[in-house]
Short mmCIF file of C-alpha atoms in Angstrom, two decimals:
data_model
loop_
_atom_site.label_atom_id
_atom_site.label_comp_id
_atom_site.label_asym_id
_atom_site.label_seq_id
_atom_site.Cartn_x
_atom_site.Cartn_y
_atom_site.Cartn_z
CA MET A 179 -12.12 6.20 31.49
CA THR A 180 -14.77 7.60 33.69
CA ARG A 181 -14.10 10.96 34.92
CA ALA A 182 -13.06 10.01 38.64
CA ARG A 183 -10.58 7.96 37.22
CA VAL A 184 -9.35 10.99 34.92
CA ILE A 185 -9.11 13.36 38.19
CA ASN A 186 -7.40 10.49 40.20
CA ALA A 187 -4.82 10.21 37.50
CA CYS A 188 -4.12 13.51 37.20
CA LEU A 189 -3.93 14.29 41.09
CA THR A 190 -1.62 11.05 41.09
CA ALA A 191 0.84 12.95 38.66
CA ALA A 192 0.58 16.03 40.98
CA GLY A 193 1.65 13.89 43.91
CA ALA A 194 4.42 12.29 41.98
CA GLY A 195 5.65 16.05 41.35
CA VAL A 196 5.34 17.01 44.82
CA LEU A 197 7.45 13.85 45.91
CA ALA A 198 10.06 14.44 43.25
CA ALA A 199 10.63 18.17 44.82
CA VAL A 200 11.18 16.83 47.89
CA VAL A 201 13.78 14.22 47.09
CA ARG A 202 15.28 16.92 44.74
CA VAL A 203 15.82 19.06 47.90
CA LEU A 204 17.24 16.36 50.14
CA MET A 205 19.54 15.71 47.24
CA GLN A 206 20.37 19.06 47.02
CA PRO A 207 19.06 21.74 49.48
CA SER A 208 22.03 24.35 48.11
CA GLY A 209 21.54 25.23 44.75
CA ALA A 210 21.85 28.31 42.19
CA LEU A 211 19.11 30.24 42.12
CA PRO A 212 16.91 30.49 39.97
CA ARG A 213 16.33 26.24 40.96
CA TRP A 214 15.23 24.98 37.54
CA ASP A 215 14.87 21.60 38.78
CA LEU A 216 12.49 22.49 41.33
CA LEU A 217 10.16 24.60 39.06
CA ALA A 218 10.24 21.22 36.70
CA CYS A 219 8.80 19.67 39.68
CA LEU A 220 6.14 22.30 40.26
CA SER A 221 5.27 22.44 36.70
CA LEU A 222 4.33 18.82 36.96
CA VAL A 223 2.26 19.44 40.04
CA VAL A 224 0.60 22.54 38.51
CA ALA A 225 -0.18 20.19 35.26
CA GLY A 226 -1.80 17.62 37.15
CA LEU A 227 -3.75 19.80 39.44
CA ALA A 228 -4.72 22.09 36.47
CA GLY A 229 -5.86 19.38 34.69
CA ALA A 230 -7.87 17.41 37.24
CA LEU A 231 -9.56 21.22 37.56
CA VAL A 232 -10.52 21.21 34.06
CA CYS A 233 -11.96 18.00 34.26
CA LEU A 234 -13.97 18.62 37.07
CA ARG A 235 -15.15 21.44 35.51
CA GLY A 236 -15.71 20.75 32.07
CA GLY A 237 -16.49 17.11 32.26
CA PRO A 238 -20.12 15.68 32.12
CA ALA A 239 -22.64 16.28 34.84
CA PRO A 240 -22.18 13.86 37.34
CA GLU A 241 -24.20 10.97 37.20
CA ALA A 242 -27.61 10.99 39.52
CA GLY A 243 -28.35 8.33 41.87
CA ARG A 244 -25.64 6.31 42.00
CA VAL A 245 -24.63 4.43 44.96
CA GLY A 246 -21.80 1.96 45.47
CA THR A 247 -20.39 -0.02 48.37
CA SER A 248 -16.95 -0.55 49.85
CA THR A 249 -15.47 -3.16 52.64
CA TYR A 250 -12.79 -0.85 53.56
CA TRP A 251 -14.55 2.71 53.04
CA TRP A 252 -16.65 4.65 55.65
CA PRO A 253 -16.87 8.69 56.02
CA GLU A 254 -15.31 8.94 59.09
CA ARG A 255 -11.96 7.58 58.40
CA ASN A 256 -11.69 10.78 55.70
CA ASP A 257 -10.89 13.06 58.67
CA GLY A 258 -8.08 11.39 59.90
CA TRP A 259 -6.50 10.99 56.32
CA ILE A 260 -6.99 14.43 55.73
CA ALA A 261 -5.50 15.47 59.08
CA ALA A 262 -2.62 13.27 57.92
CA GLY A 263 -2.29 15.10 54.61
CA LEU A 264 -2.08 18.43 56.45
CA ILE A 265 0.78 17.55 58.47
CA VAL A 266 2.68 15.66 55.87
CA SER A 267 1.99 19.09 53.72
CA PHE A 268 4.56 20.76 55.94
CA VAL A 269 7.26 18.75 54.43
CA PRO A 270 7.39 20.28 50.85
CA VAL A 271 6.44 23.91 52.01
CA GLY A 272 9.19 23.49 55.00
CA LEU A 273 11.55 22.19 52.64
CA PHE A 274 11.04 24.78 50.03
CA LEU A 275 11.76 27.58 52.72
CA TYR A 276 15.17 25.38 53.84
CA ALA A 277 16.24 25.43 50.28
CA ALA A 278 15.97 29.26 49.79
CA LEU A 279 17.72 29.77 53.06
CA ALA A 280 20.30 27.24 52.62
CA PHE A 281 21.51 28.53 49.35
CA SER A 282 24.96 30.44 50.08
CA PRO A 283 26.19 32.65 47.19
CA GLU A 284 29.71 32.99 48.82
CA ALA A 285 29.91 28.88 48.78
CA ALA A 286 28.73 28.91 45.40
CA GLN A 287 31.55 31.37 43.96
CA ILE A 288 33.85 29.30 46.00
CA ILE A 289 33.19 26.04 44.59
CA LYS A 290 32.81 27.41 40.99
CA ALA A 291 36.31 28.91 41.45
CA GLY A 292 37.44 25.13 42.16
CA GLY A 293 37.56 25.50 46.19
CA GLY A 294 36.77 22.31 48.11
CA ILE A 295 36.47 21.48 51.96
CA GLN A 296 39.69 21.09 54.14
CA ALA A 297 40.91 20.93 57.48
CA VAL A 298 42.44 23.87 59.32
CA SER A 299 43.86 24.87 62.75
CA VAL A 300 42.42 27.43 64.95
CA GLN A 301 45.35 30.00 65.41
CA LYS A 302 43.53 32.09 68.03
CA VAL A 303 40.07 31.95 69.98
CA ILE A 304 38.76 35.30 70.06
CA SER A 305 35.56 34.86 71.90
CA SER A 306 33.48 32.08 72.63
CA GLU A 307 30.15 32.19 74.14
CA TYR A 308 27.94 29.14 75.86
CA VAL A 309 24.44 30.49 74.42
CA ARG A 310 21.97 27.54 74.12
CA ARG A 311 21.58 24.59 76.58
CA LYS A 312 19.57 22.49 74.55
CA SER A 313 21.09 22.91 71.28
CA SER A 314 23.32 20.54 69.54
CA GLU A 315 25.93 23.29 68.64
CA PRO A 316 25.49 25.25 71.84
CA TYR A 317 28.92 27.54 71.70
CA GLU A 318 29.27 30.40 69.27
CA VAL A 319 32.92 30.95 68.38
CA VAL A 320 34.67 33.90 66.54
CA ALA A 321 38.39 32.85 65.93
CA ARG A 322 41.21 33.35 63.62
CA VAL A 323 42.29 30.18 61.46
CA ALA A 324 45.28 29.41 59.39
CA VAL A 325 44.02 29.07 55.43
CA PRO A 326 46.56 27.44 53.16
CA PHE A 327 45.99 29.48 49.95
CA ASP A 328 48.36 29.03 46.77
CA ALA A 329 49.67 32.43 47.41
CA GLY A 330 50.66 31.53 51.00
CA ALA A 331 48.93 30.56 54.31
CA ARG A 332 46.59 33.25 55.62
CA SER A 333 44.91 34.22 59.25
CA GLU A 334 41.39 34.40 58.58
CA LYS A 335 38.84 35.58 60.97
CA ALA A 336 35.82 33.06 60.85
CA GLU A 337 32.67 32.82 63.01
CA PHE A 338 31.07 29.28 63.41
CA ARG A 339 29.24 27.24 66.11
CA SER A 340 30.41 24.32 67.69
CA LYS A 341 29.41 21.35 69.93
CA GLN A 342 32.44 21.89 72.47
CA PRO A 343 34.97 24.73 73.34
CA VAL A 344 37.31 25.76 70.84
CA GLU A 345 40.89 25.82 71.75
CA ARG A 346 44.07 26.95 70.20
CA GLY A 347 45.02 24.22 67.70
CA ASP A 348 42.01 22.85 67.19
CA LEU A 349 41.02 21.78 63.91
CA VAL A 350 37.63 22.67 62.18
CA TRP A 351 36.62 22.76 58.91
CA ALA A 352 36.99 24.97 55.85
CA LEU A 353 35.47 25.67 52.41
CA TYR A 354 37.88 27.83 50.29
CA ALA A 355 39.28 28.12 46.90
CA PRO A 356 43.32 27.52 47.18
CA SER A 357 43.62 30.05 44.06
CA SER A 358 41.09 32.78 44.83
CA ALA A 359 41.90 34.02 48.43
CA GLU A 360 39.64 37.02 47.74
CA LEU A 361 36.54 34.85 47.87
CA GLY A 362 37.48 34.38 51.64
CA VAL A 363 36.59 31.55 53.69
CA LEU A 364 33.66 29.44 54.98
CA VAL A 365 34.32 27.86 58.44
CA ASP A 366 32.25 25.18 60.55
CA SER A 367 32.66 22.66 62.99
CA ASP A 368 30.64 20.02 61.51
CA ARG A 369 31.90 19.23 57.88
CA ASP A 370 28.44 18.22 56.63
CA ALA A 371 27.07 21.56 57.33
CA LEU A 372 29.75 22.84 54.85
CA GLU A 373 28.88 20.29 52.40
CA GLU A 374 25.32 21.00 51.97
CA LYS A 375 26.31 24.63 51.33
CA ALA A 376 28.96 23.38 49.05
CA GLY A 377 26.12 21.61 46.90
CA GLY A 378 25.73 18.27 48.87
CA SER A 379 22.80 16.30 50.06
CA ALA A 380 21.01 17.83 53.25
CA HIS A 381 22.18 17.62 56.64
CA TRP A 382 21.15 14.12 58.35
CA ALA A 383 19.26 16.03 60.94
CA MET A 384 17.08 17.28 58.44
CA VAL A 385 16.68 14.10 56.59
CA GLY A 386 15.81 12.91 60.08
CA LEU A 387 13.26 15.55 60.83
CA VAL A 388 11.32 14.55 57.42
CA LEU A 389 11.31 11.04 58.08
CA PHE A 390 10.00 11.99 61.51
CA VAL A 391 7.07 14.17 60.00
CA MET A 392 6.40 11.44 57.52
CA VAL A 393 6.28 8.51 59.91
CA VAL A 394 4.12 10.48 62.42
CA SER A 395 1.46 11.46 59.48
CA LEU A 396 1.24 7.72 58.66
CA LEU A 397 0.61 6.71 62.19
CA TRP A 398 -1.82 9.53 62.57
CA ALA A 399 -3.59 8.09 59.40
CA VAL A 400 -3.40 4.43 60.22
CA PHE A 401 -4.68 4.96 63.82
CA VAL A 402 -7.34 7.84 63.36
CA GLY A 403 -8.37 6.83 59.22
CA GLY A 404 -7.19 3.39 59.66
CA PHE A 405 -7.78 0.39 57.25
CA ARG A 406 -10.55 -1.29 59.17
CA LYS A 407 -13.51 -3.18 57.58
CA ALA A 408 -16.72 -1.07 57.54
CA SER A 409 -18.25 -4.01 59.50
CA ARG A 410 -15.98 -3.05 62.41
CA GLY A 411 -17.27 0.32 63.40
CA ILE A 412 -18.74 -0.59 66.93
CA ARG A 413 -16.36 -3.91 67.05
CA THR A 414 -14.80 -2.44 70.57
CA PRO A 415 -18.23 -2.30 72.36
CA LEU A 416 -19.67 -5.37 70.49
CA LYS A 417 -16.86 -7.60 72.15
CA LYS A 418 -17.67 -6.25 75.59
CA GLY A 419 -21.27 -7.05 74.94
CA TYR A 420 -22.56 -3.11 75.28
CA CYS A 421 -24.68 -3.13 72.08
CA ARG A 422 -28.35 -3.61 71.56
CA SER A 423 -30.28 -3.96 68.38
CA LEU A 424 -33.75 -3.62 66.70
CA PRO A 425 -35.57 -4.31 63.33
CA VAL A 426 -36.66 -0.89 61.99
CA MET A 427 -37.87 0.66 58.74
CA VAL A 428 -36.44 3.71 57.08
CA LYS A 429 -39.18 6.39 57.06
CA SER A 430 -36.89 9.12 55.52
CA VAL A 431 -33.43 10.48 54.92
CA GLY A 432 -33.03 14.40 55.23
CA VAL A 433 -30.88 17.01 56.52
CA VAL A 434 -30.78 18.53 60.20
CA MET A 435 -28.85 21.10 61.91
CA ASP A 436 -26.71 19.27 64.56
CA GLY A 437 -25.34 21.73 67.21
CA ALA A 438 -22.34 20.68 69.50
CA ALA A 439 -20.87 22.58 72.45
CA ASP A 440 -17.44 23.39 72.69
CA VAL A 441 -14.84 23.65 75.82
CA GLU A 442 -16.77 26.99 76.22
CA ASP A 443 -20.06 26.32 76.21
CA VAL A 444 -20.40 27.91 72.84
CA THR A 445 -22.82 25.86 70.35
CA ALA A 446 -21.78 25.24 66.66
CA THR A 447 -24.31 24.09 64.22
CA ARG A 448 -23.73 22.55 60.84
CA PRO A 449 -25.99 20.34 58.65
CA LYS A 450 -25.74 16.59 58.83
CA PRO A 451 -27.70 14.04 56.88
CA ARG A 452 -29.92 11.99 59.15
CA VAL A 453 -32.14 8.81 58.81
CA LYS A 454 -35.54 8.60 60.76
CA PHE A 455 -37.34 5.42 61.41
CA GLU A 456 -41.05 4.34 61.38
CA GLY A 457 -42.83 4.69 64.41
CA TYR A 458 -39.71 6.10 66.44
CA GLU A 459 -38.79 9.68 67.40
CA TRP A 460 -35.02 8.91 67.29
CA GLU A 461 -32.91 9.79 64.41
CA LEU A 462 -29.51 8.11 62.95
CA LEU A 463 -26.90 11.28 62.12
CA LEU A 464 -24.63 10.76 59.33
CA ASP A 465 -21.40 12.33 58.01
CA PRO A 466 -21.68 15.47 55.85
CA VAL A 467 -19.81 13.65 52.90
CA ILE A 468 -23.29 11.52 52.53
CA ASP A 469 -25.27 12.80 49.78
CA PRO A 470 -28.90 12.71 50.91
CA PRO A 471 -30.96 12.29 47.96
CA HIS A 472 -29.06 9.58 46.51
CA LEU A 473 -29.07 7.50 49.68
CA SER A 474 -32.48 8.48 50.11
CA ARG A 475 -33.49 6.81 46.85
CA GLU A 476 -31.37 3.60 48.01
CA ILE A 477 -32.80 2.72 51.40
CA LYS A 478 -36.13 5.14 51.94
CA GLY A 479 -38.68 2.50 52.76
CA SER A 480 -35.96 -0.65 53.29
CA ASP A 481 -36.61 -2.86 56.11
CA ALA A 482 -33.23 -3.04 58.21
CA LYS A 483 -31.52 -3.75 61.45
CA LEU A 484 -30.13 -1.46 63.48
CA TYR A 485 -27.30 -1.67 66.28
CA TRP A 486 -25.99 1.04 68.51
CA VAL A 487 -23.99 1.02 71.70
CA GLN A 488 -26.21 1.04 74.77
CA PHE A 489 -27.12 4.24 76.07
CA ALA A 490 -25.37 5.36 79.75
CA ALA A 491 -27.87 4.96 82.50
CA ASN A 492 -29.30 8.21 84.37
CA ARG A 493 -28.47 10.58 81.34
CA THR A 494 -30.79 13.51 80.66
CA GLY A 495 -30.70 15.96 77.58
CA VAL A 496 -29.87 15.20 74.11
CA ARG A 497 -28.03 11.72 73.78
CA GLU A 498 -25.62 10.16 71.23
CA VAL A 499 -24.00 6.84 70.51
CA ARG A 500 -22.34 5.07 67.79
CA ALA A 501 -24.83 2.94 65.52
CA MET A 502 -24.41 1.03 62.20
CA LEU A 503 -27.95 0.46 60.20
CA VAL A 504 -27.74 -2.82 58.34
CA LEU A 505 -29.46 -3.36 55.30
CA ASP A 506 -29.80 -6.34 52.57
CA GLY A 507 -27.23 -7.30 50.46
CA GLN A 508 -24.57 -6.69 53.14
CA ARG A 509 -25.04 -3.06 52.96
CA CYS A 510 -24.50 -0.80 56.08
CA VAL A 511 -24.54 2.75 56.82
CA GLN A 512 -22.49 4.31 60.38
CA GLY A 513 -23.61 7.08 62.11
CA LEU A 514 -24.57 8.80 65.49
CA LEU A 515 -28.27 7.35 67.06
CA ARG A 516 -29.63 10.56 68.48
CA VAL A 517 -32.08 11.03 71.23
CA SER A 518 -33.54 14.06 72.24
CA GLY A 519 -34.06 15.07 75.96
CA GLU A 520 -37.81 14.53 75.89
CA THR A 521 -37.39 10.86 74.17
CA GLU A 522 -36.87 8.06 76.15
CA SER A 523 -33.70 5.82 75.09
CA PRO A 524 -34.39 3.03 72.86
CA GLU A 525 -34.30 -0.26 74.88
CA GLY A 526 -33.85 -2.97 72.01
CA VAL A 527 -32.42 -6.33 72.36
CA PRO A 528 -28.82 -7.15 73.76
CA VAL A 529 -26.59 -8.31 71.32
CA PRO A 530 -24.27 -10.81 72.73
CA ALA A 531 -20.31 -10.25 72.96
CA ALA A 532 -18.77 -11.32 69.71
CA GLU A 533 -16.04 -10.19 67.18
CA SER A 534 -18.48 -9.44 64.62
CA LEU A 535 -22.15 -8.62 64.31
CA PRO A 536 -24.55 -11.38 63.69
CA GLU A 537 -24.31 -10.58 59.72
CA GLY A 538 -20.83 -11.33 59.49
CA ASP A 539 -17.59 -9.53 58.67
CA GLY A 540 -18.11 -8.75 55.04
CA LEU A 541 -20.33 -6.02 55.39
CA ARG A 542 -19.98 -3.22 53.07
CA ALA A 543 -20.31 0.51 53.69
CA ILE A 544 -22.92 2.59 51.32
CA ARG A 545 -20.71 5.06 49.41
CA THR A 546 -23.01 7.42 47.56
CA TYR A 547 -21.34 9.29 44.55
CA PRO A 548 -20.02 11.11 42.63
CA VAL A 549 -16.74 11.22 44.60
CA TRP A 550 -15.71 14.49 42.75
CA ASP A 551 -18.25 17.30 42.61
CA PRO A 552 -17.68 20.59 40.69
CA LYS A 553 -19.97 22.35 43.06
CA LEU A 554 -18.15 20.93 45.84
CA HIS A 555 -14.44 20.47 45.21
CA SER A 556 -13.59 23.01 42.18
CA GLU A 557 -12.56 25.89 44.74
CA GLY A 558 -10.45 23.31 46.69
CA LEU A 559 -8.41 22.60 43.82
CA GLY A 560 -7.94 26.19 42.84
CA TRP A 561 -6.53 27.26 46.24
CA LEU A 562 -4.47 24.00 45.82
CA VAL A 563 -2.87 25.60 42.62
CA ALA A 564 -2.25 28.69 43.94
CA ALA A 565 -0.44 27.20 47.11
CA VAL A 566 1.79 25.62 44.36
CA VAL A 567 2.26 28.86 42.62
CA GLY A 568 3.55 30.76 45.52
CA LEU A 569 6.15 27.77 46.23
CA GLY A 570 7.20 28.39 42.47
CA ALA A 571 7.86 31.89 43.19
CA VAL A 572 10.37 30.88 46.35
CA VAL A 573 12.81 29.02 43.53
CA PHE A 574 13.32 32.45 41.88
CA GLY A 575 14.99 33.89 44.79
CA VAL A 576 12.77 36.36 46.54
CA GLY A 577 15.27 36.63 49.99
CA ARG A 578 14.87 35.39 53.21
CA TRP A 579 11.35 37.18 54.34
CA GLY A 580 10.13 36.49 50.84
CA ALA A 581 10.56 33.06 51.31
CA GLY A 582 9.10 32.87 54.56
CA ILE A 583 6.07 35.00 53.59
CA LEU A 584 5.39 32.91 50.62
CA CYS A 585 5.83 29.45 52.20
CA LEU A 586 3.58 30.41 55.04
CA GLY A 587 0.71 31.72 52.46
CA ALA A 588 1.28 28.57 50.35
CA TYR A 589 0.23 26.48 53.54
CA GLY A 590 -2.54 29.09 54.30
CA CYS A 591 -3.59 28.09 50.73
CA LEU A 592 -4.02 24.73 51.66
CA LEU A 593 -5.90 25.34 54.87
CA ILE A 594 -8.19 27.46 52.86
CA ALA A 595 -8.92 24.85 50.67
CA ARG A 596 -9.91 22.42 52.99
CA PHE A 597 -12.32 25.00 54.71
CA ALA A 598 -13.86 25.74 51.06
CA VAL A 599 -14.50 22.16 50.62
CA ASN A 600 -16.06 22.30 53.87
CA GLU A 601 -17.82 25.21 53.40
CA ASN A 602 -19.24 24.30 49.99
CA ARG A 603 -20.52 21.00 51.46
CA ARG A 604 -22.11 22.84 54.19
CA GLN A 605 -23.96 25.27 51.76
CA TYR A 606 -25.32 22.00 49.73
CA LEU A 607 -26.66 20.37 52.47
CA LYS A 608 -28.38 23.32 54.07
CA SER A 609 -30.43 23.58 50.48
CA PHE A 610 -32.25 20.25 51.61
CA LEU A 611 -33.25 21.70 54.87
CA PRO A 612 -37.09 22.46 55.20
CA SER A 613 -37.69 26.09 55.30
CA SER A 614 -39.24 25.55 58.68
CA GLU A 615 -36.07 23.73 59.98
CA PRO A 616 -34.44 25.69 62.85
CA GLU A 617 -30.76 25.99 63.45
CA THR A 618 -30.33 23.76 66.23
CA GLY A 619 -29.72 19.72 66.83
CA GLN A 620 -33.01 19.27 69.05
#
């Protein structure tokens, strides 16, 4: 088994641990602390991440010069899937905070004493205040309820929320132990809320929120990352007849600093692999996940066909359009064709409107290896372990503020992990810049 497969297996085990923790919290959000069931799930996550990290750092050196191809892979889809992962990671982090806040020591004592949930009558409404217009339970009620304990009925003062005004004689739900009046009573107008405190499954509203976040993340992954074939990178303009082509020869593969201005006209630069062509000044910019030395050994000096979306007329300055370089063996590379302000846009030959390129729908994107590299990914995996350890501290009971801070820190570790991988890749690409290369995209 190759190192990449071992790492993927370890990460799959970690993912299974996260899924088990999510299911466990939804099955029983309120449980006595420490939550050993959740700790067991997190142990599987830590074991998977640690195994991947050990294999990444201690395995054999990545095999140099390996290049593969894939029909359903291209670098741009990574951003969509990673963004979807960050969205869906709100679910386990949020559920751990939810479990920490849902636990009620009073409810646990009542259940331990043999208590249950029964309907009780409101004897007197002390106050009822309308506080939130958009809340599902906008009324805050203070009332006295009649609770039938074994020693006799007692009038207990209770505070709870309600969907509608509460009047004398209305029935509400109470969690109490008939034989232990000294433990008091918990009252709510929503039976599901009390069942959750008593150790039941999560409230339907929380289950719906979890499903909503997961659906949103899945839709984001599909529409931004997608499952499209690599050959369909410029399919939409191709169908409209907006593409042009030109036979070229690959002169070199290197790295250039690409500048992009944001909404405040502040230019940020980052290194990108680039492909230059024999006899032309323009260049093809690639996604940073492409490894320049590996790609250079694969395509340098090769004859290819360059397809691009035609440039808008009368534009000046630096122009960039989507493009695809098609090589022999049904291989392709996608990127942005960039023309500087001093260079005329390439004319090329118009490509007839069609569903696919002349080479067909079976093109395979060139994928450089290794997929996992210690220099790029070790730090990110380390931050993921830190995030899980932070969540593990929550299950021991650290209070509301402590749980909130730890969960916020855990999600912060996920963002730092992504930033660390990007920064390591940036520094790796910058090492291929010529010493005279300016920090600009011109």
